[in-house]
PDB file of C-alpha atoms in Angstrom:
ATOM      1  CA  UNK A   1       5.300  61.896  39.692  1.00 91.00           C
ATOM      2  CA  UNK A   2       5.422  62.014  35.862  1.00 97.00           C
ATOM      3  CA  UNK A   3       1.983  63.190  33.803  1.00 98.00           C
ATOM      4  CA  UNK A   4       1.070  61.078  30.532  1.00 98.00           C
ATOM      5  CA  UNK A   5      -2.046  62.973  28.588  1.00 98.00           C
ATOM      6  CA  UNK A   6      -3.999  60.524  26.450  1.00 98.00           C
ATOM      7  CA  UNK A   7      -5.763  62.501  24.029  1.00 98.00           C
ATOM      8  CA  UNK A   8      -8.426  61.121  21.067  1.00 98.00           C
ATOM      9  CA  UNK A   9      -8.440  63.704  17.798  1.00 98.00           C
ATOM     10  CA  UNK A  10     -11.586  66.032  17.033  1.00 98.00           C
ATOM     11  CA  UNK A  11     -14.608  65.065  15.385  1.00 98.00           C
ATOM     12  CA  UNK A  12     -14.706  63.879  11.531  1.00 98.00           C
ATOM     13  CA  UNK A  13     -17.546  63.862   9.547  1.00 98.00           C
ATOM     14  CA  UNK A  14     -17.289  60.104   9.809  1.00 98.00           C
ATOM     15  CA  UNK A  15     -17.567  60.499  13.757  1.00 98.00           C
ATOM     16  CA  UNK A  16     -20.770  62.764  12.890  1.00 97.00           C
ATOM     17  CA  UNK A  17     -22.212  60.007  10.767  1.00 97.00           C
ATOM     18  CA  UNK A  18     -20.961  57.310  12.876  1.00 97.00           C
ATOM     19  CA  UNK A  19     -19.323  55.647  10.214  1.00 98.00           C
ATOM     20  CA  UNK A  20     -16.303  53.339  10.881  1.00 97.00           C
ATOM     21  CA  UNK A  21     -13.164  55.042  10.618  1.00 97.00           C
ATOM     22  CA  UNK A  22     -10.695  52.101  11.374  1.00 97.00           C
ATOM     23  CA  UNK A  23      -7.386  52.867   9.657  1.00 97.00           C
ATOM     24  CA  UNK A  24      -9.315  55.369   6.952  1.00 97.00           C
ATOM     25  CA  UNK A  25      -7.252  58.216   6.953  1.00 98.00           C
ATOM     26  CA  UNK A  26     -10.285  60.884   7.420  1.00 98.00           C
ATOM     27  CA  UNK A  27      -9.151  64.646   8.210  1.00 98.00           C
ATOM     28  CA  UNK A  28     -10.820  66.604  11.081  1.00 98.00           C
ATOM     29  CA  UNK A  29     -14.035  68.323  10.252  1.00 98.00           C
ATOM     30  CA  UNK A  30     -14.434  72.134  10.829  1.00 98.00           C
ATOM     31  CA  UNK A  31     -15.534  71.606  14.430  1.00 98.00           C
ATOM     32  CA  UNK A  32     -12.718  69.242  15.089  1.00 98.00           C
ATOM     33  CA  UNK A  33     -10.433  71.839  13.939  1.00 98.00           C
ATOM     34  CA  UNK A  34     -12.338  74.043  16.701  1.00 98.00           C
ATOM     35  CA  UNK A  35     -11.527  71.580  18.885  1.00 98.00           C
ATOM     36  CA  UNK A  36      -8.019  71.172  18.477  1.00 98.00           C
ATOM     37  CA  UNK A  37      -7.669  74.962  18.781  1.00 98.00           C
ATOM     38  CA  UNK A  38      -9.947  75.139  22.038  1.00 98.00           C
ATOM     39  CA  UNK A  39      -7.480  71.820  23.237  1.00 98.00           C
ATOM     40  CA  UNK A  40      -4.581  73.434  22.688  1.00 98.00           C
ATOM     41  CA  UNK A  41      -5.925  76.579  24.539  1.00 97.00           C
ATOM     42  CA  UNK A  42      -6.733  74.210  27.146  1.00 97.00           C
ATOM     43  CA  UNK A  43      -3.550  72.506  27.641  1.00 98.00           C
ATOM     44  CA  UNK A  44      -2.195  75.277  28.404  1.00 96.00           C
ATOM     45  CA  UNK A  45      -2.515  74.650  31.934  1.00 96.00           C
ATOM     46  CA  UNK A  46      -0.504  71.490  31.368  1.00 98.00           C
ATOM     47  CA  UNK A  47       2.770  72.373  29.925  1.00 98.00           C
ATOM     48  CA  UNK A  48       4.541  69.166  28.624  1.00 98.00           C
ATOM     49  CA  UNK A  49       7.849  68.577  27.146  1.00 98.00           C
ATOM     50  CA  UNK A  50       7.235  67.121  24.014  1.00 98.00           C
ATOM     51  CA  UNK A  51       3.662  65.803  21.802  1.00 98.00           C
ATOM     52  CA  UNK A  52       3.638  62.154  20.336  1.00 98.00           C
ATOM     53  CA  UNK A  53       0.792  61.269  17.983  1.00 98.00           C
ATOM     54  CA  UNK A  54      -0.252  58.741  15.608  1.00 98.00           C
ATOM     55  CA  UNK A  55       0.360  59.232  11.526  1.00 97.00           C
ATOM     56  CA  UNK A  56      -3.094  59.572  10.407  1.00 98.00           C
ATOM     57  CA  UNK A  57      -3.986  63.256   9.547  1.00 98.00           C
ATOM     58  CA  UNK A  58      -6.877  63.716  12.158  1.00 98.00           C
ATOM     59  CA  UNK A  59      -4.711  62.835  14.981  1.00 98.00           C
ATOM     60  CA  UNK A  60      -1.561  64.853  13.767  1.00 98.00           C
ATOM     61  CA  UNK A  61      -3.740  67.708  13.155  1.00 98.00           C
ATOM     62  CA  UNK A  62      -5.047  67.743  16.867  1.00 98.00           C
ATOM     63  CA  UNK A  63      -1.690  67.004  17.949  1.00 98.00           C
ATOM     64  CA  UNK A  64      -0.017  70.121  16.289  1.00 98.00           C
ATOM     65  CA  UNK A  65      -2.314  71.992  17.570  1.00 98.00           C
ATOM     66  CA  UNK A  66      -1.406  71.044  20.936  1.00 98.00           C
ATOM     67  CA  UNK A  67       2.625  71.420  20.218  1.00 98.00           C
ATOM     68  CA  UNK A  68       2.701  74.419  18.333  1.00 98.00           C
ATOM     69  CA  UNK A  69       0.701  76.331  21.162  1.00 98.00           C
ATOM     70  CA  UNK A  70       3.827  75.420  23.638  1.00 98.00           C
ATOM     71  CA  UNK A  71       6.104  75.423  20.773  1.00 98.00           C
ATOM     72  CA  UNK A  72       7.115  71.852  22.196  1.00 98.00           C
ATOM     73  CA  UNK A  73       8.357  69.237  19.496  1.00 98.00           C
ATOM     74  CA  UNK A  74       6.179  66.870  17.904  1.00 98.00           C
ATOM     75  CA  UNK A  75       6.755  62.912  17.302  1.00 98.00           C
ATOM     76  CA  UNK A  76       4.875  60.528  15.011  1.00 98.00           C
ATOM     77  CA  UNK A  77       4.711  56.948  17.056  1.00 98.00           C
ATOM     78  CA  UNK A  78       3.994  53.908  14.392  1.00 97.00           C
ATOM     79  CA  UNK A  79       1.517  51.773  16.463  1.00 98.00           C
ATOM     80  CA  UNK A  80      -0.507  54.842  17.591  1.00 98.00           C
ATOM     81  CA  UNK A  81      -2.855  54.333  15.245  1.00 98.00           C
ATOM     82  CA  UNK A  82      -6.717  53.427  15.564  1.00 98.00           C
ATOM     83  CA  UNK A  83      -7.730  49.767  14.973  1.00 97.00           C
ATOM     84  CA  UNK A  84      -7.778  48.049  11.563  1.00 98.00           C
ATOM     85  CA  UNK A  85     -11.619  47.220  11.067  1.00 97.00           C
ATOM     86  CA  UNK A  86     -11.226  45.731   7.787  1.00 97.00           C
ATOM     87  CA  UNK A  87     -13.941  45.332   5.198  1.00 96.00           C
ATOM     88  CA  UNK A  88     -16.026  47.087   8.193  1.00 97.00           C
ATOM     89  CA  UNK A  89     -14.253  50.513   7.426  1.00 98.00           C
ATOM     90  CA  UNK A  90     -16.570  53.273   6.157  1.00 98.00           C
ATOM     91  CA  UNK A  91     -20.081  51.202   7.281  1.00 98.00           C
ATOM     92  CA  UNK A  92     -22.250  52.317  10.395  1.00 97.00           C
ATOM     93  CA  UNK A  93     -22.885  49.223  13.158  1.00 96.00           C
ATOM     94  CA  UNK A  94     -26.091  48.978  11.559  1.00 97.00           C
ATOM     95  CA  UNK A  95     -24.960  48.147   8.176  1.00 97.00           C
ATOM     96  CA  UNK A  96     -22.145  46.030   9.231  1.00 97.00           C
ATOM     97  CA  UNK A  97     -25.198  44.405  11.266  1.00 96.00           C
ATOM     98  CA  UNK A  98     -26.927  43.529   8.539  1.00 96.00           C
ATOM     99  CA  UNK A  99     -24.188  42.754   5.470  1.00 96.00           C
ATOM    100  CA  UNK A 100     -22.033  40.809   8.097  1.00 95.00           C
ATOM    101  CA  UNK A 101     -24.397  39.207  10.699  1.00 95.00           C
ATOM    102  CA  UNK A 102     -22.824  35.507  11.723  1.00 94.00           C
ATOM    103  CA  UNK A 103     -19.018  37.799  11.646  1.00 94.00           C
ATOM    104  CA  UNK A 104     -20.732  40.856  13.575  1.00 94.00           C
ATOM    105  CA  UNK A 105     -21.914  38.500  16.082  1.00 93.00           C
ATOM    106  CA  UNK A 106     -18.822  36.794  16.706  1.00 92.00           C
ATOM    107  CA  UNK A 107     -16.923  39.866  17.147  1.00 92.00           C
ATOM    108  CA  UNK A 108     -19.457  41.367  19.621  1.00 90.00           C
ATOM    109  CA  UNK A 109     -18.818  37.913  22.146  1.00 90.00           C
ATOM    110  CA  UNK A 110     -15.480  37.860  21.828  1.00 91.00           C
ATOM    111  CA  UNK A 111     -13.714  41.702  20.483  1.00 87.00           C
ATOM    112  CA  UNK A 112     -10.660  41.221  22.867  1.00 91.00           C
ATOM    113  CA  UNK A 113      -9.735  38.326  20.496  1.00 91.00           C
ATOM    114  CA  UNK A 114     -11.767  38.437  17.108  1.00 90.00           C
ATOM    115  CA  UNK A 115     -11.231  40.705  14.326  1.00 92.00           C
ATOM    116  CA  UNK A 116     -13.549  41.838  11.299  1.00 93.00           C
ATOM    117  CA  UNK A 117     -11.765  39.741   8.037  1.00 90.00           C
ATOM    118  CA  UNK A 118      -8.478  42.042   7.031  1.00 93.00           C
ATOM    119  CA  UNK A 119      -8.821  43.715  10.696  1.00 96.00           C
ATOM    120  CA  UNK A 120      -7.480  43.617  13.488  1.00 96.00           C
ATOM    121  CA  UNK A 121      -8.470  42.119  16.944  1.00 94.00           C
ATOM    122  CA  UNK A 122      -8.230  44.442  20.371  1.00 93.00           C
ATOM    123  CA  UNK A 123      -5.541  42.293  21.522  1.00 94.00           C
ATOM    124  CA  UNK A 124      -3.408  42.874  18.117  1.00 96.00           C
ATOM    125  CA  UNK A 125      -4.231  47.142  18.972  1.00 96.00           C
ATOM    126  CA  UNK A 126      -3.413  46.330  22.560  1.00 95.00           C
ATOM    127  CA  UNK A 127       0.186  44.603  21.625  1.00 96.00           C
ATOM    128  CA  UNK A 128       1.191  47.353  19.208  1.00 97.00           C
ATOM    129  CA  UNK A 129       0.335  50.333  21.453  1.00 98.00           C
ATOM    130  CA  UNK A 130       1.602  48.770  24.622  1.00 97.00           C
ATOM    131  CA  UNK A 131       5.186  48.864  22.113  1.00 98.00           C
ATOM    132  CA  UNK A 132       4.126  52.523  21.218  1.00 98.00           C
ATOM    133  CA  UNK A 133       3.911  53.274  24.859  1.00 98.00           C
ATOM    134  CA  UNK A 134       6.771  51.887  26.213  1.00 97.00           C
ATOM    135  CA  UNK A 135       9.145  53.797  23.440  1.00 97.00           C
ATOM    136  CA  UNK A 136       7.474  56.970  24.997  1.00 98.00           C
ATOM    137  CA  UNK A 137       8.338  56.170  28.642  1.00 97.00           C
ATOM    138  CA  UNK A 138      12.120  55.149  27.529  1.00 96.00           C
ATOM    139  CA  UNK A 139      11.834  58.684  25.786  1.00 96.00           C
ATOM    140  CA  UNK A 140      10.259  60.109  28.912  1.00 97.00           C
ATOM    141  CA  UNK A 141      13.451  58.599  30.948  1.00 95.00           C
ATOM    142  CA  UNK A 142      16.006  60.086  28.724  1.00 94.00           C
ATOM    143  CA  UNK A 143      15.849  63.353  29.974  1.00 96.00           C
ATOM    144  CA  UNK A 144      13.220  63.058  32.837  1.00 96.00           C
ATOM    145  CA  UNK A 145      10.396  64.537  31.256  1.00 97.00           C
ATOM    146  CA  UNK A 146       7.587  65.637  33.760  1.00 97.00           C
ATOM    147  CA  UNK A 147       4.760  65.724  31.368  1.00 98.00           C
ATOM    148  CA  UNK A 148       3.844  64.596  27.663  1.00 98.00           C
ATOM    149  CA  UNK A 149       0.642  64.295  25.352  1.00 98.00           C
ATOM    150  CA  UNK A 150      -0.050  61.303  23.568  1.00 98.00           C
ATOM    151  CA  UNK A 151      -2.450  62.052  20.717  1.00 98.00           C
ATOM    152  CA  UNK A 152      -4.293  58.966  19.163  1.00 98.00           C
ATOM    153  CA  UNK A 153      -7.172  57.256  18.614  1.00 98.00           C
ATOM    154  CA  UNK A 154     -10.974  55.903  20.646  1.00 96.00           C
ATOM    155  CA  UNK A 155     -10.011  52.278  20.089  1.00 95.00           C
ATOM    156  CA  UNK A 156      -6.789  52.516  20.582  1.00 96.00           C
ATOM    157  CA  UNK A 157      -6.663  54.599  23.793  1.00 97.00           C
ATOM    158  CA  UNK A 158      -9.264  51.781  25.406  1.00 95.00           C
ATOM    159  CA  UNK A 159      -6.492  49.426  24.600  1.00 95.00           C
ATOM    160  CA  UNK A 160      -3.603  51.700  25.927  1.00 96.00           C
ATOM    161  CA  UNK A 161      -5.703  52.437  29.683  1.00 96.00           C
ATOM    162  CA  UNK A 162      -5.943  48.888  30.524  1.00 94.00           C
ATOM    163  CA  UNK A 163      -2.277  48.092  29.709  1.00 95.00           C
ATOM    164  CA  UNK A 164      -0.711  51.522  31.484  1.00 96.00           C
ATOM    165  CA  UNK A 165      -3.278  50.677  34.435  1.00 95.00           C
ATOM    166  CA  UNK A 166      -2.692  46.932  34.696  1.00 93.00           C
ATOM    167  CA  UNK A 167      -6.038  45.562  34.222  1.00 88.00           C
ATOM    168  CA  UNK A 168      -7.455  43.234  32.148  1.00 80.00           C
ATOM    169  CA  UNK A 169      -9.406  43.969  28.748  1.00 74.00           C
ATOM    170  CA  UNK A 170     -12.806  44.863  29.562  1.00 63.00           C
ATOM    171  CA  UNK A 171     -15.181  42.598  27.499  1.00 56.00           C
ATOM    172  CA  UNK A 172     -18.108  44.989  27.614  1.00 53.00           C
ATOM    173  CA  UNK A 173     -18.668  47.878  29.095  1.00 57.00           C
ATOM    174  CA  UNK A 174     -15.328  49.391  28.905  1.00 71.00           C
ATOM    175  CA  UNK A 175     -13.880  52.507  28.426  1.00 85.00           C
ATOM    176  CA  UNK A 176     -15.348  55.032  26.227  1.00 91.00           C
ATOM    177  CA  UNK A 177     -13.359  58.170  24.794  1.00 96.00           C
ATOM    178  CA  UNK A 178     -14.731  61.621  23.563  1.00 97.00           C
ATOM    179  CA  UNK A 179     -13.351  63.618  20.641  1.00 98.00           C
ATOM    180  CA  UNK A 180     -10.769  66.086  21.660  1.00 98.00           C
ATOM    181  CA  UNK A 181     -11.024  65.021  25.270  1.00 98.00           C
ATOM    182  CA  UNK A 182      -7.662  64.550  27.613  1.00 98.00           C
ATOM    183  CA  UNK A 183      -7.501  61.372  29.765  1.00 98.00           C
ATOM    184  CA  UNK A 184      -5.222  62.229  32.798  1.00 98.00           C
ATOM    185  CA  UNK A 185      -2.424  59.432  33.708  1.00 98.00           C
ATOM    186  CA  UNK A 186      -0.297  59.775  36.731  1.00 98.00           C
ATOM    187  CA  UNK A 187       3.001  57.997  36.409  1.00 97.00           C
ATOM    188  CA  UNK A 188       5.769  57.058  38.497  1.00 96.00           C
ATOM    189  CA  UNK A 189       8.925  56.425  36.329  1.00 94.00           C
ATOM    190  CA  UNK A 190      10.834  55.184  39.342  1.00 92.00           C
ATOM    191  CA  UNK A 191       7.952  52.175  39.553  1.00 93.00           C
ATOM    192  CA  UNK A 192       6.387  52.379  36.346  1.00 93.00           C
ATOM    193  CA  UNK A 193       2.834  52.467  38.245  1.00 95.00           C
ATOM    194  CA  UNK A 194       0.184  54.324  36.497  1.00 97.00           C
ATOM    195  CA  UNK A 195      -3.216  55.828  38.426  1.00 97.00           C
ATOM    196  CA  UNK A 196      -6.233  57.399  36.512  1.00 97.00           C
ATOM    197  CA  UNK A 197      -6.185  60.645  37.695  1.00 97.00           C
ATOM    198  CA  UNK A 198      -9.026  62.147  35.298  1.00 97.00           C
ATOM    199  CA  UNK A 199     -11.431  60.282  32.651  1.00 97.00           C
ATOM    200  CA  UNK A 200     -12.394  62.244  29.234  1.00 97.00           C
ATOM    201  CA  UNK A 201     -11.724  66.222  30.575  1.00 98.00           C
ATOM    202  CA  UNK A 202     -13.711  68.069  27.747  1.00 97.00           C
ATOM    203  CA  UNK A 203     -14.000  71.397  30.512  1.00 96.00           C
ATOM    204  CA  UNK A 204     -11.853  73.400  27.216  1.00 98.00           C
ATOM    205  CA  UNK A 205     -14.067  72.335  24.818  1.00 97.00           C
ATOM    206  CA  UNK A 206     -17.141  75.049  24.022  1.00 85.00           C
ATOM    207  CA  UNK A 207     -20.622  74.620  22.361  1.00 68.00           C
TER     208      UNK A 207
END
């Protein structure tokens, strides 16, 4: 059995605002930098092979944190990336709420499939990080790696657990990931089944 480590990036001073990041390429604040140091310490415990991450800086940061503590190499994976909101980026719900109220409400019934105009839909994140994921398996195969860290993004993680897990796209109520926190997936190469093994571990991460 095979370990995949879905990890979001530390905390931004958008994420402390709650401001829309969407494809916004905002750099970890000083305690997500703290964060990715404390993550790295905590991986530890779970040597891996190699680190894949998204492009965007707050991801790459928490991701080199993570490879250079096992001096493991490090990958940039295009489709890792956090969703496209569009016009949305850089507004709180609230203000999207009230500046976009007829195109908020239609994404809230229906987020699998709608998209904020210039954005993208869950199902368009879902499609390009089920290719992300796949291209990290096949590199997983190539030399039988045990364990690896994928570093990316709230959004897009929701998107990626369904697809590794086989279940459909939650609606409401779905999966919600923590800065800096490692989602545990075991995975059988020789099936290509995937079991949760551990939800949003934040045990490394100090007050």
């Amino acid at each position: 059995m095979s370990k995949i480590y879905l990890i979001r990036h530390g905390q931004t001073d958008w994420n402390l605002a709650h401001r829309i990041q969407g494809q916004r390429d905002i750099p970890l604040n000083e305690t997500g930098r703290q964060q990715a140091a404390q993550l790295a310490e905590g991986m530890r415990e779970r040597p891996v092979a190699r680190v894949f991450t998204s492009s965007m800086s707050r991801a790459r940061e928490t991701a080199e944190a993570v490879a250079s503590s096992q001096n493991v190499p490090l990958y940039l994976v295009n489709g890792l990336e956090e969703i496209n909101y569009g016009k949305w980026e850089g507004m709180t719900m609230e203000e999207i709420q009230k500046t976009y109220p007829a195109e908020y409400d239609a994404w809230w019934k229906d987020p699998v499939n709608g998209a904020p105009h210039g954005g993208e839909s869950q199902m368009d994140v879902l499609v390009r990080t089920a290719r992300a994921m796949e291209a990290i398996k096949a590199n997983m195969a190539s030399d039988g790696a045990k364990a690896v860290a994928v570093v990316s993004h709230g959004a897009s993680i929701c998107c990626i657990l369904p697809w590794l897990l086989k279940e459909d796209m939650p609606t409401e109520d779905g999966y919600s990931i923590i800065n800096a926190a490692i989602t545990v997936i075991d995975y059988d190469p020789e099936t290509g089944k995937c079991v949760l093994e551990m939800l949003n571990d934040t045990r490394h991460l100090k007050a």
